Amino acid sequence: MQHAVQAWAAQTLSATIRAAQLSSRRPPHCLSPRNYALPLGSPP
């Protein structure tokens, strides 16, 4: 289960970074670690 979560997080992170690089006009606020902790169930 933990490996699946790590794989999902890695895919989400890379996809978000790719999207942020494509739309680099606005700051990548969605790359903050707190936004990644929320879907993983970790405290902010």
CSV table of C-alpha atoms in Angstrom, one decimal:
chain,number,residue,atom,x,y,z
A,1,MET,CA,0.0,0.0,0.0
A,2,GLN,CA,2.8,2.4,0.9
A,3,HIS,CA,4.5,1.8,-2.4
A,4,ALA,CA,1.4,2.6,-4.3
A,5,VAL,CA,1.0,5.8,-2.4
A,6,GLN,CA,4.6,6.7,-3.0
A,7,ALA,CA,4.2,5.9,-6.7
A,8,TRP,CA,1.1,8.0,-6.9
A,9,ALA,CA,2.8,10.9,-5.1
A,10,ALA,CA,5.7,10.7,-7.5
A,11,GLN,CA,3.5,10.7,-10.6
A,12,THR,CA,1.4,13.6,-9.2
A,13,LEU,CA,4.6,15.6,-8.3
A,14,SER,CA,6.1,15.1,-11.8
A,15,ALA,CA,2.8,15.9,-13.5
A,16,THR,CA,2.4,19.1,-11.4
A,17,ILE,CA,6.0,20.2,-12.1
A,18,ARG,CA,5.5,19.6,-15.8
A,19,ALA,CA,2.3,21.6,-15.8
A,20,ALA,CA,4.0,24.4,-13.8
A,21,GLN,CA,6.9,24.5,-16.3
A,22,LEU,CA,4.4,24.7,-19.2
A,23,SER,CA,2.5,27.6,-17.5
A,24,SER,CA,5.5,29.3,-15.9
A,25,ARG,CA,3.7,32.7,-16.2
A,26,ARG,CA,2.2,32.2,-12.8
A,27,PRO,CA,4.1,31.1,-9.7
A,28,PRO,CA,3.9,27.3,-8.9
A,29,HIS,CA,1.9,27.8,-5.7
A,30,CYS,CA,0.6,24.2,-6.1
A,31,LEU,CA,4.1,22.9,-5.5
A,32,SER,CA,4.0,23.7,-1.8
A,33,PRO,CA,4.6,20.6,0.3
A,34,ARG,CA,1.4,21.3,2.3
A,35,ASN,CA,-0.8,20.7,-0.7
A,36,TYR,CA,0.8,17.3,-1.1
A,37,ALA,CA,0.4,16.4,2.5
A,38,LEU,CA,-3.3,16.9,2.4
A,39,PRO,CA,-4.2,14.1,-0.1
A,40,LEU,CA,-1.7,11.8,1.6
A,41,GLY,CA,-3.5,12.2,4.9
A,42,SER,CA,-0.6,13.8,6.6
A,43,PRO,CA,-1.0,16.9,8.9
A,44,PRO,CA,-0.4,20.2,7.2
